[in-house]
Amino acid sequence: MKKIMPILVLIGFLLMFIWPKEDISINILKGDNEEVVSKDFIYDHPDTTSFPAVVRSSGKKPVTTEYKGIEMSKLFSSLNIDFSNIKKLTITASDGYRIVLKKEEIDEINNVYLTFERDGEYMKSKKQGGNGPFQLIIRNDPFSQRWIKHVDKIILE
Ligand SMILES: Nc1nc2c(c(=O)[nH]1)N[C@H]1C(S)=C(S)[C@@H](COP(=O)(O)O)O[C@H]1N2
Ligand SMILES: [Mo]
């Protein structure tokens, strides 16, 4: 046992470098253009804000939590994505869930947010048992059926 310990430590150390890391990013598609937005761009964005929201998870009591994220319209503007001439947005999640938003919904102030932090902690991926890494929150939809967990793609049409 004593002999293999250093070997196990060495293997663990090497694994830290070669283990595939989860690539955390969001794809934004408009026409032929595809923009891959990294997690750091969103995490460090100057326009992020926090707000309270009531979470209604099936089988659980509603709880008030604090989310941190960026308003969708501000995210698009900062990426120079023109959304003035679109009709709808399709938001897809890594588990196949998807919803369609009307353009008017993202024009509403303080309504549609791409969030990444809940109660001060980065949201974990589905694989790690979380709602993240990104969750779309529609504040004007208090029943949260359209709050997409694990957002991976935003399609503007
Ligand atoms: N990616 C993804 N987002 C989703 C869902 C889902 O199955 N997948 N379910 C929706 C529904 S029906 C509800 S009520 C809320 C809360 O779901 P939860 O109870 O599984 O947390 O998330 C919504 N967003
Ligand atoms: Mo639901």
PDB file of C-alpha atoms and ligand atoms in Angstrom:
ATOM      1  CA  MET A   1       0.000   0.000   0.000  1.00  0.00           C
ATOM      2  CA  LYS A   2       2.788   2.384   0.972  1.00  0.00           C
ATOM      3  CA  LYS A   3       4.489   1.760  -2.319  1.00  0.00           C
ATOM      4  CA  ILE A   4       1.523   2.484  -4.545  1.00  0.00           C
ATOM      5  CA  MET A   5       0.431   5.642  -2.746  1.00  0.00           C
ATOM      6  CA  PRO A   6       2.879   7.943  -4.580  1.00  0.00           C
ATOM      7  CA  ILE A   7       1.860   6.342  -7.859  1.00  0.00           C
ATOM      8  CA  LEU A   8      -1.824   6.995  -7.161  1.00  0.00           C
ATOM      9  CA  VAL A   9      -1.055  10.591  -6.246  1.00  0.00           C
ATOM     10  CA  LEU A  10       0.884  10.991  -9.466  1.00  0.00           C
ATOM     11  CA  ILE A  11      -1.962   9.489 -11.529  1.00  0.00           C
ATOM     12  CA  GLY A  12      -4.438  11.830  -9.801  1.00  0.00           C
ATOM     13  CA  PHE A  13      -2.203  14.774 -10.544  1.00  0.00           C
ATOM     14  CA  LEU A  14      -1.911  13.863 -14.222  1.00  0.00           C
ATOM     15  CA  LEU A  15      -5.666  13.327 -14.518  1.00  0.00           C
ATOM     16  CA  MET A  16      -6.231  16.896 -13.350  1.00  0.00           C
ATOM     17  CA  PHE A  17      -4.624  18.053 -16.575  1.00  0.00           C
ATOM     18  CA  ILE A  18      -5.948  15.596 -19.117  1.00  0.00           C
ATOM     19  CA  TRP A  19      -9.503  15.046 -17.786  1.00  0.00           C
ATOM     20  CA  PRO A  20     -11.879  16.654 -20.316  1.00  0.00           C
ATOM     21  CA  LYS A  21     -13.288  19.835 -18.862  1.00  0.00           C
ATOM     22  CA  GLU A  22     -16.889  20.751 -19.554  1.00  0.00           C
ATOM     23  CA  ASP A  23     -16.861  23.387 -22.234  1.00  0.00           C
ATOM     24  CA  ILE A  24     -19.177  26.066 -20.906  1.00  0.00           C
ATOM     25  CA  SER A  25     -20.476  28.350 -23.612  1.00  0.00           C
ATOM     26  CA  ILE A  26     -23.620  29.417 -25.443  1.00  0.00           C
ATOM     27  CA  ASN A  27     -24.169  29.504 -29.186  1.00  0.00           C
ATOM     28  CA  ILE A  28     -26.061  32.429 -30.613  1.00  0.00           C
ATOM     29  CA  LEU A  29     -27.264  31.918 -34.179  1.00  0.00           C
ATOM     30  CA  LYS A  30     -28.651  34.542 -36.514  1.00  0.00           C
ATOM     31  CA  GLY A  31     -28.899  33.700 -40.205  1.00  0.00           C
ATOM     32  CA  ASP A  32     -25.521  32.345 -41.268  1.00  0.00           C
ATOM     33  CA  ASN A  33     -23.750  33.902 -38.310  1.00  0.00           C
ATOM     34  CA  GLU A  34     -22.828  31.842 -35.289  1.00  0.00           C
ATOM     35  CA  GLU A  35     -21.385  33.416 -32.179  1.00  0.00           C
ATOM     36  CA  VAL A  36     -19.877  31.240 -29.467  1.00  0.00           C
ATOM     37  CA  VAL A  37     -20.076  33.141 -26.193  1.00  0.00           C
ATOM     38  CA  SER A  38     -17.819  31.843 -23.436  1.00  0.00           C
ATOM     39  CA  LYS A  39     -18.833  31.584 -19.819  1.00  0.00           C
ATOM     40  CA  ASP A  40     -16.225  34.151 -18.807  1.00  0.00           C
ATOM     41  CA  PHE A  41     -17.681  36.755 -21.140  1.00  0.00           C
ATOM     42  CA  ILE A  42     -21.023  36.343 -19.372  1.00  0.00           C
ATOM     43  CA  TYR A  43     -19.685  35.856 -15.820  1.00  0.00           C
ATOM     44  CA  ASP A  44     -17.552  39.025 -16.056  1.00  0.00           C
ATOM     45  CA  HIS A  45     -20.004  41.122 -18.042  1.00  0.00           C
ATOM     46  CA  PRO A  46     -20.365  44.707 -16.739  1.00  0.00           C
ATOM     47  CA  ASP A  47     -24.163  44.600 -17.185  1.00  0.00           C
ATOM     48  CA  THR A  48     -24.945  41.690 -14.839  1.00  0.00           C
ATOM     49  CA  THR A  49     -27.518  42.304 -12.112  1.00  0.00           C
ATOM     50  CA  SER A  50     -29.094  40.386  -9.243  1.00  0.00           C
ATOM     51  CA  PHE A  51     -32.790  40.037  -8.554  1.00  0.00           C
ATOM     52  CA  PRO A  52     -35.039  37.921  -6.350  1.00  0.00           C
ATOM     53  CA  ALA A  53     -37.216  35.208  -7.889  1.00  0.00           C
ATOM     54  CA  VAL A  54     -39.582  32.570  -6.553  1.00  0.00           C
ATOM     55  CA  VAL A  55     -38.533  29.110  -7.662  1.00  0.00           C
ATOM     56  CA  ARG A  56     -41.302  26.522  -8.069  1.00  0.00           C
ATOM     57  CA  SER A  57     -39.634  23.208  -8.552  1.00  0.00           C
ATOM     58  CA  SER A  58     -41.935  20.220  -8.954  1.00  0.00           C
ATOM     59  CA  GLY A  59     -42.603  18.436  -5.687  1.00  0.00           C
ATOM     60  CA  LYS A  60     -41.105  21.210  -3.589  1.00  0.00           C
ATOM     61  CA  LYS A  61     -42.385  24.280  -1.768  1.00  0.00           C
ATOM     62  CA  PRO A  62     -41.802  27.601  -3.549  1.00  0.00           C
ATOM     63  CA  VAL A  63     -38.607  29.274  -2.370  1.00  0.00           C
ATOM     64  CA  THR A  64     -37.375  32.827  -2.878  1.00  0.00           C
ATOM     65  CA  THR A  65     -33.858  32.909  -4.211  1.00  0.00           C
ATOM     66  CA  GLU A  66     -31.517  35.497  -5.644  1.00  0.00           C
ATOM     67  CA  TYR A  67     -30.428  35.085  -9.227  1.00  0.00           C
ATOM     68  CA  LYS A  68     -27.619  36.883 -11.011  1.00  0.00           C
ATOM     69  CA  GLY A  69     -27.523  37.282 -14.748  1.00  0.00           C
ATOM     70  CA  ILE A  70     -27.673  39.581 -17.705  1.00  0.00           C
ATOM     71  CA  GLU A  71     -30.697  40.912 -19.505  1.00  0.00           C
ATOM     72  CA  MET A  72     -30.922  39.249 -22.915  1.00  0.00           C
ATOM     73  CA  SER A  73     -31.232  42.530 -24.829  1.00  0.00           C
ATOM     74  CA  LYS A  74     -28.098  43.874 -23.131  1.00  0.00           C
ATOM     75  CA  LEU A  75     -26.180  40.713 -23.962  1.00  0.00           C
ATOM     76  CA  PHE A  76     -27.100  41.047 -27.646  1.00  0.00           C
ATOM     77  CA  SER A  77     -26.204  44.738 -27.738  1.00  0.00           C
ATOM     78  CA  SER A  78     -22.797  44.124 -26.174  1.00  0.00           C
ATOM     79  CA  LEU A  79     -22.091  41.484 -28.847  1.00  0.00           C
ATOM     80  CA  ASN A  80     -23.232  43.865 -31.584  1.00  0.00           C
ATOM     81  CA  ILE A  81     -26.027  41.484 -32.500  1.00  0.00           C
ATOM     82  CA  ASP A  82     -28.819  43.442 -34.122  1.00  0.00           C
ATOM     83  CA  PHE A  83     -32.154  42.077 -32.951  1.00  0.00           C
ATOM     84  CA  SER A  84     -34.320  44.951 -34.176  1.00  0.00           C
ATOM     85  CA  ASN A  85     -35.402  43.031 -37.276  1.00  0.00           C
ATOM     86  CA  ILE A  86     -36.167  39.635 -35.751  1.00  0.00           C
ATOM     87  CA  LYS A  87     -39.587  38.141 -34.992  1.00  0.00           C
ATOM     88  CA  LYS A  88     -38.786  35.400 -32.511  1.00  0.00           C
ATOM     89  CA  LEU A  89     -36.092  33.678 -30.496  1.00  0.00           C
ATOM     90  CA  THR A  90     -35.828  29.963 -29.944  1.00  0.00           C
ATOM     91  CA  ILE A  91     -33.967  28.973 -26.799  1.00  0.00           C
ATOM     92  CA  THR A  92     -32.786  25.375 -26.610  1.00  0.00           C
ATOM     93  CA  ALA A  93     -31.427  23.348 -23.718  1.00  0.00           C
ATOM     94  CA  SER A  94     -28.999  20.458 -23.578  1.00  0.00           C
ATOM     95  CA  ASP A  95     -31.825  18.073 -22.536  1.00  0.00           C
ATOM     96  CA  GLY A  96     -33.897  18.903 -25.621  1.00  0.00           C
ATOM     97  CA  TYR A  97     -36.264  21.318 -23.913  1.00  0.00           C
ATOM     98  CA  ARG A  98     -36.970  24.467 -25.928  1.00  0.00           C
ATOM     99  CA  ILE A  99     -39.169  27.506 -25.869  1.00  0.00           C
ATOM    100  CA  VAL A 100     -39.967  30.283 -28.305  1.00  0.00           C
ATOM    101  CA  LEU A 101     -40.002  33.917 -27.234  1.00  0.00           C
ATOM    102  CA  LYS A 102     -41.573  36.759 -29.161  1.00  0.00           C
ATOM    103  CA  LYS A 103     -39.285  39.682 -29.863  1.00  0.00           C
ATOM    104  CA  GLU A 104     -41.607  41.893 -27.781  1.00  0.00           C
ATOM    105  CA  GLU A 105     -40.782  39.810 -24.718  1.00  0.00           C
ATOM    106  CA  ILE A 106     -37.099  40.649 -24.822  1.00  0.00           C
ATOM    107  CA  ASP A 107     -37.936  44.292 -25.477  1.00  0.00           C
ATOM    108  CA  GLU A 108     -39.750  44.424 -22.135  1.00  0.00           C
ATOM    109  CA  ILE A 109     -37.485  45.994 -19.543  1.00  0.00           C
ATOM    110  CA  ASN A 110     -36.339  43.702 -16.693  1.00  0.00           C
ATOM    111  CA  ASN A 111     -38.049  40.648 -18.126  1.00  0.00           C
ATOM    112  CA  VAL A 112     -35.804  38.116 -19.883  1.00  0.00           C
ATOM    113  CA  TYR A 113     -32.489  37.244 -18.215  1.00  0.00           C
ATOM    114  CA  LEU A 114     -29.759  34.774 -18.915  1.00  0.00           C
ATOM    115  CA  THR A 115     -28.670  33.817 -15.409  1.00  0.00           C
ATOM    116  CA  PHE A 116     -25.617  31.948 -14.145  1.00  0.00           C
ATOM    117  CA  GLU A 117     -25.579  32.425 -10.386  1.00  0.00           C
ATOM    118  CA  ARG A 118     -28.106  31.431  -7.752  1.00  0.00           C
ATOM    119  CA  ASP A 119     -27.752  32.570  -4.137  1.00  0.00           C
ATOM    120  CA  GLY A 120     -24.153  33.589  -4.727  1.00  0.00           C
ATOM    121  CA  GLU A 121     -23.008  30.371  -6.389  1.00  0.00           C
ATOM    122  CA  TYR A 122     -22.403  29.557 -10.017  1.00  0.00           C
ATOM    123  CA  MET A 123     -25.118  27.194 -11.199  1.00  0.00           C
ATOM    124  CA  LYS A 124     -23.964  23.677 -11.891  1.00  0.00           C
ATOM    125  CA  SER A 125     -24.642  21.763 -15.089  1.00  0.00           C
ATOM    126  CA  LYS A 126     -27.303  19.087 -15.451  1.00  0.00           C
ATOM    127  CA  LYS A 127     -24.592  16.441 -15.132  1.00  0.00           C
ATOM    128  CA  GLN A 128     -23.562  17.936 -11.801  1.00  0.00           C
ATOM    129  CA  GLY A 129     -27.175  18.082 -10.617  1.00  0.00           C
ATOM    130  CA  GLY A 130     -27.817  21.801 -11.112  1.00  0.00           C
ATOM    131  CA  ASN A 131     -30.080  24.060 -13.172  1.00  0.00           C
ATOM    132  CA  GLY A 132     -27.194  25.602 -15.074  1.00  0.00           C
ATOM    133  CA  PRO A 133     -24.621  26.465 -16.134  1.00  0.00           C
ATOM    134  CA  PHE A 134     -27.105  28.932 -17.632  1.00  0.00           C
ATOM    135  CA  GLN A 135     -30.802  29.336 -16.936  1.00  0.00           C
ATOM    136  CA  LEU A 136     -33.149  31.590 -18.821  1.00  0.00           C
ATOM    137  CA  ILE A 137     -35.502  33.402 -16.483  1.00  0.00           C
ATOM    138  CA  ILE A 138     -38.609  35.209 -17.621  1.00  0.00           C
ATOM    139  CA  ARG A 139     -39.607  37.379 -14.717  1.00  0.00           C
ATOM    140  CA  ASN A 140     -43.068  38.003 -16.140  1.00  0.00           C
ATOM    141  CA  ASP A 141     -43.732  34.242 -16.110  1.00  0.00           C
ATOM    142  CA  PRO A 142     -44.181  33.600 -12.384  1.00  0.00           C
ATOM    143  CA  PHE A 143     -45.022  29.910 -12.872  1.00  0.00           C
ATOM    144  CA  SER A 144     -41.604  29.253 -14.403  1.00  0.00           C
ATOM    145  CA  GLN A 145     -42.563  26.655 -17.042  1.00  0.00           C
ATOM    146  CA  ARG A 146     -40.650  28.773 -19.526  1.00  0.00           C
ATOM    147  CA  TRP A 147     -37.579  29.186 -17.369  1.00  0.00           C
ATOM    148  CA  ILE A 148     -35.213  27.068 -19.383  1.00  0.00           C
ATOM    149  CA  LYS A 149     -32.522  25.243 -17.487  1.00  0.00           C
ATOM    150  CA  HIS A 150     -29.214  24.241 -19.148  1.00  0.00           C
ATOM    151  CA  VAL A 151     -29.535  26.761 -22.020  1.00  0.00           C
ATOM    152  CA  ASP A 152     -27.120  25.899 -24.837  1.00  0.00           C
ATOM    153  CA  LYS A 153     -28.391  27.753 -27.889  1.00  0.00           C
ATOM    154  CA  ILE A 154     -30.225  30.935 -28.827  1.00  0.00           C
ATOM    155  CA  ILE A 155     -31.600  31.178 -32.358  1.00  0.00           C
ATOM    156  CA  LEU A 156     -32.765  34.555 -33.670  1.00  0.00           C
ATOM    157  CA  GLU A 157     -35.192  34.541 -36.609  1.00  0.00           C
TER     158      GLU A 157
HETATM  159  N1  LIG B   1     -34.094  22.391 -19.762  1.00  0.00           N
HETATM  160  C1  LIG B   1     -35.275  22.288 -19.147  1.00  0.00           C
HETATM  161  N2  LIG B   1     -35.846  23.381 -18.626  1.00  0.00           N
HETATM  162  C2  LIG B   1     -37.073  23.302 -18.018  1.00  0.00           C
HETATM  163  C3  LIG B   1     -37.770  22.071 -17.919  1.00  0.00           C
HETATM  164  C4  LIG B   1     -37.123  20.920 -18.475  1.00  0.00           C
HETATM  165  O1  LIG B   1     -37.629  19.785 -18.450  1.00  0.00           O
HETATM  166  N3  LIG B   1     -35.877  21.079 -19.071  1.00  0.00           N
HETATM  167  N4  LIG B   1     -39.015  22.011 -17.313  1.00  0.00           N
HETATM  168  C5  LIG B   1     -39.771  23.273 -17.144  1.00  0.00           C
HETATM  169  C6  LIG B   1     -40.872  23.165 -16.193  1.00  0.00           C
HETATM  170  S1  LIG B   1     -42.252  22.372 -16.749  1.00  0.00           S
HETATM  171  C7  LIG B   1     -40.817  23.739 -14.937  1.00  0.00           C
HETATM  172  S2  LIG B   1     -42.170  23.745 -13.931  1.00  0.00           S
HETATM  173  C8  LIG B   1     -39.586  24.390 -14.446  1.00  0.00           C
HETATM  174  C9  LIG B   1     -39.136  23.803 -13.116  1.00  0.00           C
HETATM  175  O2  LIG B   1     -38.747  22.508 -13.337  1.00  0.00           O
HETATM  176  P1  LIG B   1     -38.178  21.582 -12.174  1.00  0.00           P
HETATM  177  O3  LIG B   1     -39.338  21.269 -11.278  1.00  0.00           O
HETATM  178  O4  LIG B   1     -37.670  20.364 -12.860  1.00  0.00           O
HETATM  179  O5  LIG B   1     -37.093  22.350 -11.479  1.00  0.00           O
HETATM  180  O6  LIG B   1     -38.508  24.304 -15.379  1.00  0.00           O
HETATM  181  C10 LIG B   1     -38.861  24.429 -16.725  1.00  0.00           C
HETATM  182  N5  LIG B   1     -37.636  24.432 -17.518  1.00  0.00           N
HETATM  183 MO    MO B   2     -43.631  22.185 -14.857  1.00  0.00          MO
END
